GROMACS .gro file of C-alpha atoms in nm:
model
  401
    1MET     CA    1   0.611   0.786   2.614
    2SER     CA    2   0.714   0.433   2.521
    3ILE     CA    3   0.517   0.115   2.462
    4THR     CA    4   0.439  -0.087   2.776
    5LYS     CA    5   0.283  -0.429   2.805
    6SER     CA    6  -0.048  -0.271   2.897
    7ASN     CA    7  -0.080  -0.062   2.581
    8THR     CA    8   0.110  -0.268   2.322
    9LYS     CA    9  -0.199  -0.417   2.157
   10LEU     CA   10  -0.382  -0.084   2.139
   11THR     CA   11  -0.075   0.087   1.997
   12LEU     CA   12  -0.033  -0.179   1.730
   13LEU     CA   13  -0.402  -0.153   1.643
   14ILE     CA   14  -0.379   0.224   1.594
   15LEU     CA   15  -0.059   0.188   1.390
   16GLY     CA   16  -0.232  -0.072   1.179
   17LEU     CA   17  -0.532   0.156   1.120
   18LEU     CA   18  -0.302   0.444   1.028
   19SER     CA   19  -0.127   0.216   0.779
   20ALA     CA   20  -0.457   0.085   0.642
   21ILE     CA   21  -0.647   0.411   0.588
   22GLY     CA   22  -0.476   0.460   0.251
   23PRO     CA   23  -0.532   0.105   0.121
   24PHE     CA   24  -0.888   0.107   0.257
   25SER     CA   25  -0.953   0.430   0.067
   26ILE     CA   26  -0.841   0.252  -0.248
   27ASP     CA   27  -1.031  -0.072  -0.207
   28LEU     CA   28  -1.364   0.057  -0.077
   29TYR     CA   29  -1.471   0.230  -0.397
   30LEU     CA   30  -1.336  -0.021  -0.651
   31PRO     CA   31  -1.679  -0.188  -0.700
   32ALA     CA   32  -1.824   0.158  -0.776
   33PHE     CA   33  -1.612   0.231  -1.085
   34ASP     CA   34  -1.893   0.146  -1.330
   35THR     CA   35  -2.153   0.329  -1.120
   36ILE     CA   36  -1.940   0.643  -1.089
   37ALA     CA   37  -1.864   0.638  -1.461
   38HIS     CA   38  -2.236   0.616  -1.540
   39ASP     CA   39  -2.324   0.888  -1.289
   40PHE     CA   40  -2.062   1.126  -1.433
   41ASN     CA   41  -2.139   1.025  -1.792
   42THR     CA   42  -1.777   0.929  -1.856
   43GLN     CA   43  -1.564   0.621  -1.930
   44VAL     CA   44  -1.436   0.369  -1.674
   45GLU     CA   45  -1.075   0.451  -1.765
   46ASN     CA   46  -1.138   0.810  -1.652
   47VAL     CA   47  -1.260   0.684  -1.316
   48GLN     CA   48  -0.945   0.472  -1.299
   49LEU     CA   49  -0.749   0.798  -1.317
   50SER     CA   50  -0.897   0.893  -0.978
   51LEU     CA   51  -0.715   0.587  -0.847
   52THR     CA   52  -0.396   0.695  -1.021
   53SER     CA   53  -0.426   1.047  -0.874
   54PHE     CA   54  -0.460   0.889  -0.530
   55PHE     CA   55  -0.134   0.698  -0.583
   56VAL     CA   56   0.038   1.016  -0.703
   57GLY     CA   57  -0.089   1.206  -0.398
   58ILE     CA   58   0.044   0.943  -0.161
   59ALA     CA   59   0.380   0.938  -0.337
   60PHE     CA   60   0.414   1.317  -0.334
   61GLY     CA   61   0.271   1.366   0.015
   62GLN     CA   62   0.510   1.128   0.186
   63ILE     CA   63   0.802   1.346   0.083
   64ILE     CA   64   0.636   1.632   0.272
   65TYR     CA   65   0.561   1.434   0.586
   66GLY     CA   66   0.906   1.278   0.626
   67PRO     CA   67   1.095   1.592   0.736
   68LEU     CA   68   0.795   1.708   0.944
   69LEU     CA   69   0.793   1.379   1.136
   70ASP     CA   70   1.164   1.413   1.209
   71LYS     CA   71   1.137   1.775   1.325
   72TYR     CA   72   0.805   1.789   1.512
   73GLY     CA   73   0.773   1.431   1.632
   74ARG     CA   74   0.538   1.169   1.497
   75LYS     CA   75   0.194   1.264   1.630
   76LYS     CA   76   0.145   1.628   1.529
   77PRO     CA   77   0.191   1.569   1.154
   78LEU     CA   78  -0.030   1.261   1.181
   79LEU     CA   79  -0.315   1.465   1.328
   80VAL     CA   80  -0.283   1.734   1.061
   81GLY     CA   81  -0.287   1.472   0.786
   82LEU     CA   82  -0.596   1.302   0.924
   83ALA     CA   83  -0.775   1.637   0.943
   84ILE     CA   84  -0.695   1.700   0.575
   85TYR     CA   85  -0.825   1.355   0.491
   86VAL     CA   86  -1.156   1.416   0.671
   87VAL     CA   87  -1.217   1.742   0.480
   88ALA     CA   88  -1.125   1.587   0.144
   89SER     CA   89  -1.352   1.287   0.205
   90ILE     CA   90  -1.648   1.514   0.276
   91LEU     CA   91  -1.583   1.702  -0.049
   92CYS     CA   92  -1.554   1.374  -0.243
   93ALA     CA   93  -1.895   1.271  -0.111
   94PHE     CA   94  -2.062   1.577  -0.261
   95THR     CA   95  -1.874   1.620  -0.588
   96ARG     CA   96  -2.062   1.588  -0.917
   97ASP     CA   97  -1.774   1.604  -1.166
   98ILE     CA   98  -1.511   1.343  -1.255
   99ASN     CA   99  -1.232   1.601  -1.280
  100HIS     CA  100  -1.319   1.730  -0.933
  101LEU     CA  101  -1.317   1.374  -0.801
  102ILE     CA  102  -0.971   1.313  -0.949
  103LEU     CA  103  -0.840   1.629  -0.782
  104LEU     CA  104  -1.009   1.559  -0.449
  105ARG     CA  105  -0.874   1.205  -0.443
  106PHE     CA  106  -0.528   1.358  -0.476
  107LEU     CA  107  -0.602   1.578  -0.174
  108GLN     CA  108  -0.746   1.283   0.016
  109ALA     CA  109  -0.425   1.091  -0.051
  110LEU     CA  110  -0.216   1.378   0.085
  111GLY     CA  111  -0.403   1.339   0.413
  112SER     CA  112  -0.387   0.960   0.432
  113CYS     CA  113  -0.018   0.918   0.357
  114GLY     CA  114   0.083   1.083   0.685
  115GLY     CA  115  -0.047   0.775   0.863
  116MET     CA  116   0.147   0.541   0.637
  117VAL     CA  117   0.476   0.728   0.683
  118GLY     CA  118   0.423   0.784   1.055
  119ALA     CA  119   0.333   0.422   1.130
  120ARG     CA  120   0.646   0.289   0.957
  121ALA     CA  121   0.865   0.545   1.135
  122MET     CA  122   0.713   0.459   1.474
  123VAL     CA  123   0.779   0.088   1.420
  124THR     CA  124   1.143   0.178   1.354
  125ASP     CA  125   1.141   0.392   1.672
  126TYR     CA  126   0.993   0.121   1.891
  127TYR     CA  127   1.163  -0.197   1.768
  128SER     CA  128   1.496  -0.349   1.664
  129SER     CA  129   1.548  -0.437   1.298
  130ARG     CA  130   1.463  -0.808   1.322
  131GLU     CA  131   1.164  -0.746   1.549
  132ALA     CA  132   1.049  -0.470   1.313
  133ALA     CA  133   1.001  -0.727   1.036
  134ARG     CA  134   0.767  -0.923   1.265
  135VAL     CA  135   0.578  -0.605   1.359
  136PHE     CA  136   0.543  -0.510   0.992
  137SER     CA  137   0.388  -0.853   0.943
  138LEU     CA  138   0.138  -0.775   1.219
  139LEU     CA  139   0.057  -0.441   1.057
  140MET     CA  140   0.007  -0.624   0.729
  141LEU     CA  141  -0.259  -0.831   0.907
  142VAL     CA  142  -0.461  -0.511   0.959
  143ILE     CA  143  -0.373  -0.383   0.611
  144GLY     CA  144  -0.460  -0.722   0.466
  145VAL     CA  145  -0.804  -0.720   0.627
  146SER     CA  146  -0.872  -0.395   0.439
  147PRO     CA  147  -0.900  -0.545   0.090
  148ILE     CA  148  -1.108  -0.829   0.233
  149LEU     CA  149  -1.363  -0.605   0.400
  150ALA     CA  150  -1.351  -0.291   0.187
  151PRO     CA  151  -1.487  -0.415  -0.150
  152SER     CA  152  -1.760  -0.612   0.027
  153ILE     CA  153  -1.858  -0.306   0.230
  154GLY     CA  154  -1.847  -0.094  -0.085
  155ALA     CA  155  -2.062  -0.343  -0.275
  156PHE     CA  156  -2.313  -0.356   0.012
  157MET     CA  157  -2.337   0.023   0.014
  158LEU     CA  158  -2.394   0.031  -0.360
  159GLN     CA  159  -2.679  -0.216  -0.324
  160HIS     CA  160  -2.857  -0.014  -0.056
  161LEU     CA  161  -2.718   0.341  -0.080
  162ASP     CA  162  -2.569   0.585  -0.329
  163TRP     CA  163  -2.192   0.566  -0.404
  164HIS     CA  164  -2.145   0.902  -0.227
  165PHE     CA  165  -2.201   0.725   0.105
  166ILE     CA  166  -1.872   0.540   0.050
  167PHE     CA  167  -1.688   0.867   0.113
  168ILE     CA  168  -1.913   0.953   0.407
  169PHE     CA  169  -1.812   0.620   0.558
  170LEU     CA  170  -1.444   0.706   0.502
  171THR     CA  171  -1.500   1.043   0.673
  172ILE     CA  172  -1.638   0.876   0.985
  173LEU     CA  173  -1.362   0.614   0.989
  174ALA     CA  174  -1.086   0.876   0.960
  175ALA     CA  175  -1.243   1.084   1.237
  176LEU     CA  176  -1.235   0.782   1.471
  177ILE     CA  177  -0.870   0.713   1.385
  178LEU     CA  178  -0.790   1.078   1.450
  179VAL     CA  179  -0.942   1.053   1.801
  180GLY     CA  180  -0.752   0.730   1.869
  181THR     CA  181  -0.424   0.884   1.754
  182LYS     CA  182  -0.478   1.196   1.962
  183PHE     CA  183  -0.564   1.030   2.291
  184PHE     CA  184  -0.429   0.673   2.285
  185LEU     CA  185  -0.117   0.656   2.064
  186PRO     CA  186   0.211   0.702   2.255
  187GLU     CA  187   0.457   0.948   2.104
  188SER     CA  188   0.763   0.751   1.995
  189TYR     CA  189   0.993   1.039   1.902
  190ALA     CA  190   0.968   1.394   2.033
  191GLY     CA  191   1.138   1.535   1.725
  192ASN     CA  192   1.450   1.736   1.666
  193LYS     CA  193   1.361   2.105   1.690
  194ASP     CA  194   1.709   2.196   1.557
  195LEU     CA  195   1.643   2.008   1.235
  196SER     CA  196   1.616   2.258   0.953
  197LEU     CA  197   1.327   2.249   0.707
  198ALA     CA  198   1.520   2.457   0.456
  199PRO     CA  199   1.512   2.288   0.115
  200SER     CA  200   1.889   2.242   0.114
  201SER     CA  201   1.881   2.067   0.453
  202ILE     CA  202   1.587   1.845   0.355
  203LEU     CA  203   1.759   1.747   0.032
  204LYS     CA  204   2.077   1.670   0.224
  205ASN     CA  205   1.888   1.436   0.458
  206PHE     CA  206   1.710   1.270   0.169
  207TRP     CA  207   2.039   1.222  -0.010
  208GLU     CA  208   2.188   1.062   0.302
  209VAL     CA  209   1.904   0.811   0.295
  210LEU     CA  210   1.914   0.751  -0.080
  211SER     CA  211   2.291   0.705  -0.083
  212ASN     CA  212   2.264   0.419   0.166
  213ARG     CA  213   2.304   0.101  -0.036
  214THR     CA  214   2.093  -0.111   0.195
  215PHE     CA  215   1.804   0.135   0.172
  216ILE     CA  216   1.802   0.196  -0.200
  217SER     CA  217   1.853  -0.171  -0.288
  218TYR     CA  218   1.572  -0.315  -0.083
  219CYS     CA  219   1.345  -0.015  -0.131
  220LEU     CA  220   1.356  -0.070  -0.507
  221ILE     CA  221   1.319  -0.449  -0.477
  222GLY     CA  222   1.003  -0.411  -0.268
  223SER     CA  223   0.866  -0.118  -0.469
  224ILE     CA  224   0.909  -0.276  -0.812
  225SER     CA  225   0.755  -0.596  -0.677
  226SER     CA  226   0.454  -0.393  -0.559
  227ALA     CA  227   0.389  -0.266  -0.915
  228GLY     CA  228   0.197  -0.586  -0.983
  229THR     CA  229  -0.028  -0.528  -0.683
  230TYR     CA  230  -0.118  -0.178  -0.800
  231ALA     CA  231  -0.176  -0.300  -1.154
  232TYR     CA  232  -0.419  -0.554  -1.008
  233LEU     CA  233  -0.599  -0.280  -0.814
  234ALA     CA  234  -0.637  -0.072  -1.129
  235GLY     CA  235  -0.754  -0.349  -1.360
  236SER     CA  236  -0.938  -0.605  -1.148
  237SER     CA  237  -1.272  -0.422  -1.130
  238TYR     CA  238  -1.313  -0.410  -1.508
  239ILE     CA  239  -1.176  -0.759  -1.575
  240MET     CA  240  -1.381  -0.939  -1.313
  241GLN     CA  241  -1.706  -0.747  -1.363
  242SER     CA  242  -1.709  -0.659  -1.734
  243ILE     CA  243  -1.512  -0.949  -1.885
  244PHE     CA  244  -1.607  -1.235  -1.651
  245GLY     CA  245  -1.950  -1.097  -1.558
  246LEU     CA  246  -1.926  -1.086  -1.179
  247SER     CA  247  -2.178  -0.880  -0.988
  248LYS     CA  248  -2.055  -0.614  -0.747
  249SER     CA  249  -2.106  -0.843  -0.448
  250GLU     CA  250  -1.935  -1.134  -0.625
  251TYR     CA  251  -1.644  -0.906  -0.710
  252GLY     CA  252  -1.619  -0.811  -0.344
  253LEU     CA  253  -1.601  -1.178  -0.246
  254ALA     CA  254  -1.339  -1.253  -0.513
  255PHE     CA  255  -1.135  -0.953  -0.403
  256ALA     CA  256  -1.157  -1.072  -0.043
  257PHE     CA  257  -1.040  -1.420  -0.138
  258VAL     CA  258  -0.725  -1.309  -0.318
  259ALA     CA  259  -0.649  -1.049  -0.049
  260SER     CA  260  -0.648  -1.324   0.213
  261ALA     CA  261  -0.330  -1.449   0.046
  262MET     CA  262  -0.138  -1.151   0.187
  263ILE     CA  263  -0.275  -1.210   0.536
  264ILE     CA  264  -0.170  -1.576   0.528
  265ALA     CA  265   0.176  -1.487   0.395
  266THR     CA  266   0.248  -1.207   0.641
  267GLN     CA  267   0.153  -1.423   0.936
  268LEU     CA  268   0.359  -1.717   0.810
  269ASN     CA  269   0.642  -1.469   0.771
  270ARG     CA  270   0.652  -1.413   1.149
  271TRP     CA  271   0.718  -1.784   1.194
  272PHE     CA  272   0.971  -1.806   0.910
  273LEU     CA  273   1.173  -1.521   1.063
  274LYS     CA  274   1.256  -1.748   1.354
  275ARG     CA  275   1.452  -1.969   1.113
  276TRP     CA  276   1.559  -1.751   0.819
  277SER     CA  277   1.669  -1.394   0.759
  278SER     CA  278   1.452  -1.127   0.596
  279ALA     CA  279   1.686  -1.122   0.296
  280GLN     CA  280   1.651  -1.499   0.244
  281ILE     CA  281   1.271  -1.494   0.274
  282SER     CA  282   1.225  -1.199   0.039
  283ARG     CA  283   1.454  -1.358  -0.222
  284ILE     CA  284   1.256  -1.684  -0.228
  285ALA     CA  285   0.930  -1.488  -0.243
  286ASN     CA  286   1.068  -1.290  -0.540
  287ILE     CA  287   1.132  -1.614  -0.728
  288TRP     CA  288   0.781  -1.738  -0.647
  289GLN     CA  289   0.614  -1.415  -0.758
  290ALA     CA  290   0.806  -1.397  -1.087
  291ALA     CA  291   0.717  -1.758  -1.166
  292VAL     CA  292   0.349  -1.688  -1.107
  293GLY     CA  293   0.370  -1.376  -1.324
  294ILE     CA  294   0.507  -1.582  -1.613
  295LEU     CA  295   0.228  -1.838  -1.563
  296MET     CA  296  -0.024  -1.555  -1.598
  297ILE     CA  297   0.117  -1.456  -1.937
  298LEU     CA  298   0.124  -1.818  -2.054
  299ALA     CA  299  -0.237  -1.868  -1.943
  300ILE     CA  300  -0.372  -1.573  -2.140
  301ALA     CA  301  -0.145  -1.637  -2.441
  302LEU     CA  302  -0.265  -1.999  -2.463
  303ASP     CA  303  -0.630  -1.893  -2.415
  304MET     CA  304  -0.651  -2.082  -2.084
  305LEU     CA  305  -0.744  -1.785  -1.865
  306SER     CA  306  -1.077  -1.887  -1.720
  307PHE     CA  307  -1.202  -1.704  -1.413
  308PRO     CA  308  -1.098  -1.980  -1.167
  309VAL     CA  309  -0.749  -1.986  -1.321
  310LEU     CA  310  -0.722  -1.607  -1.294
  311LEU     CA  311  -0.838  -1.611  -0.931
  312ILE     CA  312  -0.588  -1.879  -0.829
  313LEU     CA  313  -0.297  -1.712  -1.008
  314ILE     CA  314  -0.369  -1.372  -0.850
  315PHE     CA  315  -0.397  -1.543  -0.510
  316MET     CA  316  -0.055  -1.702  -0.560
  317PHE     CA  317   0.090  -1.371  -0.684
  318LEU     CA  318  -0.026  -1.175  -0.377
  319PHE     CA  319   0.088  -1.460  -0.153
  320GLY     CA  320   0.444  -1.393  -0.270
  321TYR     CA  321   0.408  -1.019  -0.219
  322GLY     CA  322   0.294  -1.081   0.140
  323PHE     CA  323   0.645  -1.204   0.218
  324ILE     CA  324   0.827  -0.939   0.016
  325PHE     CA  325   0.675  -0.623   0.166
  326PRO     CA  326   0.748  -0.666   0.540
  327ASN     CA  327   1.099  -0.802   0.488
  328THR     CA  328   1.225  -0.555   0.230
  329SER     CA  329   1.072  -0.267   0.433
  330ALA     CA  330   1.245  -0.377   0.751
  331ILE     CA  331   1.582  -0.413   0.575
  332ALA     CA  332   1.550  -0.079   0.395
  333LEU     CA  333   1.466   0.116   0.711
  334SER     CA  334   1.712  -0.064   0.940
  335PRO     CA  335   2.006   0.181   0.903
  336PHE     CA  336   1.805   0.481   1.027
  337LYS     CA  337   1.681   0.611   1.361
  338ALA     CA  338   1.709   0.991   1.368
  339LEU     CA  339   1.608   1.008   1.002
  340ALA     CA  340   1.343   0.735   1.025
  341GLY     CA  341   1.072   0.976   0.911
  342SER     CA  342   1.263   1.081   0.601
  343ALA     CA  343   1.358   0.719   0.524
  344SER     CA  344   0.998   0.603   0.567
  345ALA     CA  345   0.879   0.889   0.345
  346LEU     CA  346   1.118   0.801   0.066
  347LEU     CA  347   1.031   0.432   0.093
  348GLY     CA  348   0.661   0.506   0.062
  349CYS     CA  349   0.711   0.771  -0.205
  350ILE     CA  350   0.911   0.543  -0.432
  351GLN     CA  351   0.667   0.257  -0.381
  352MET     CA  352   0.363   0.471  -0.454
  353ALA     CA  353   0.529   0.644  -0.750
  354ILE     CA  354   0.592   0.307  -0.908
  355GLY     CA  355   0.240   0.202  -0.812
  356ALA     CA  356   0.096   0.514  -0.975
  357LEU     CA  357   0.296   0.444  -1.290
  358ALA     CA  358   0.176   0.084  -1.296
  359SER     CA  359  -0.190   0.180  -1.256
  360ALA     CA  360  -0.156   0.454  -1.518
  361VAL     CA  361  -0.005   0.209  -1.766
  362VAL     CA  362  -0.295  -0.031  -1.710
  363SER     CA  363  -0.541   0.255  -1.775
  364LEU     CA  364  -0.356   0.385  -2.082
  365LEU     CA  365  -0.325   0.037  -2.236
  366HIS     CA  366  -0.689  -0.045  -2.164
  367ASN     CA  367  -0.814  -0.259  -2.455
  368GLU     CA  368  -1.105  -0.450  -2.298
  369THR     CA  369  -0.886  -0.754  -2.225
  370ALA     CA  370  -0.680  -0.877  -1.929
  371TRP     CA  371  -0.352  -0.827  -2.116
  372PRO     CA  372  -0.261  -0.481  -1.975
  373MET     CA  373  -0.308  -0.582  -1.610
  374LEU     CA  374  -0.136  -0.920  -1.637
  375SER     CA  375   0.155  -0.783  -1.842
  376VAL     CA  376   0.232  -0.514  -1.583
  377MET     CA  377   0.202  -0.766  -1.300
  378CYS     CA  378   0.447  -1.002  -1.468
  379ALA     CA  379   0.690  -0.726  -1.565
  380GLY     CA  380   0.708  -0.591  -1.208
  381ALA     CA  381   0.770  -0.934  -1.055
  382VAL     CA  382   1.040  -1.032  -1.306
  383ALA     CA  383   1.217  -0.695  -1.282
  384SER     CA  384   1.217  -0.715  -0.901
  385LEU     CA  385   1.369  -1.062  -0.912
  386MET     CA  386   1.640  -0.948  -1.153
  387LEU     CA  387   1.726  -0.656  -0.925
  388HIS     CA  388   1.735  -0.887  -0.624
  389GLY     CA  389   1.982  -1.110  -0.805
  390PHE     CA  390   2.201  -0.810  -0.891
  391VAL     CA  391   2.195  -0.683  -0.532
  392ARG     CA  392   2.282  -1.023  -0.392
  393ARG     CA  393   2.577  -1.060  -0.626
  394TYR     CA  394   2.724  -0.711  -0.656
  395VAL     CA  395   2.598  -0.491  -0.370
  396LYS     CA  396   2.722  -0.536  -0.015
  397THR     CA  397   2.437  -0.458   0.225
  398ASN     CA  398   2.374  -0.521   0.592
  399THR     CA  399   2.120  -0.804   0.571
  400ASP     CA  400   2.217  -1.005   0.879
  401PHE     CA  401   1.860  -1.018   1.008
   0.00000   0.00000   0.00000
């Protein structure tokens, strides 16, 4: 079944929700870090590890889903993943031990990442390369709403309910997405039943994707750039609440403000694509993001990092990332159709692996200052820009869109 004019909006909404379930699962419980730490009689940095385990689960899980999406079609693996997510969320709601929570968040991530891989693959199935960049921008609108709503919802729940209800909410949300996927999402690719799931065959397909210069170049550019975003997710709760003294509700509002930067950027990106190529837009955004990262380091080094300054700089930083993600994703996935699932899996895996590393570094370097978070944010942006410059000069890739 293909997309028709009558079901385009509903299809895009479901794809957006599938893409957002992972980010929403991250953002919703960020205001609860201190509460969970107190409840489990542990340190905040240990609760941060439940975020790191989620990133690791998404990175690892996408490798599993890629071949399954190519062999069995897009919908069946999606439904299985959502079912896993529902079970894991229920268990998270009733756990009483931080180590169990870290493990269950890993399992929850394994369920959620099917939606992320599947949604990207289905966009590649449905649309041409240039149009795919615009559709990714639309999906980012839904994904971008997640960090605006999620912390505020989480803070509201903490004011009126126990933190366990956060995971009950996620259970209900995932169940609704599962129903929507089952009954209203058109299948975009029936699958290749002849495709072997033998390890040697899977590795061969993955190698075909990884050996494509266009894929690996722009996958790494986008993934390294995203390290700063994941560092922000790991460190913002402590910095804004413990260092600058924000309440949980104020943190939710601040988080929503900076997240709106990505929504603005991704929607402007749709207009910019009418005049410039994805490669041109992502390169300019890389320069912008690296410049902001350096300003962050200068601000804290010169003792000028007040809360308003921090908020504005993070807003500007995420504004740049809002242009980088949809364009580098579209370029990276453009060479693939039959292996779109495997390509999408590797793209997400690499991005989340780098994200997990970034969040882990922030946790390990935790010293009750903003230095760890801001240093990782700056390093990711500068490294991405340097790689983009290398690719532009020395690597020939198909970027004519």
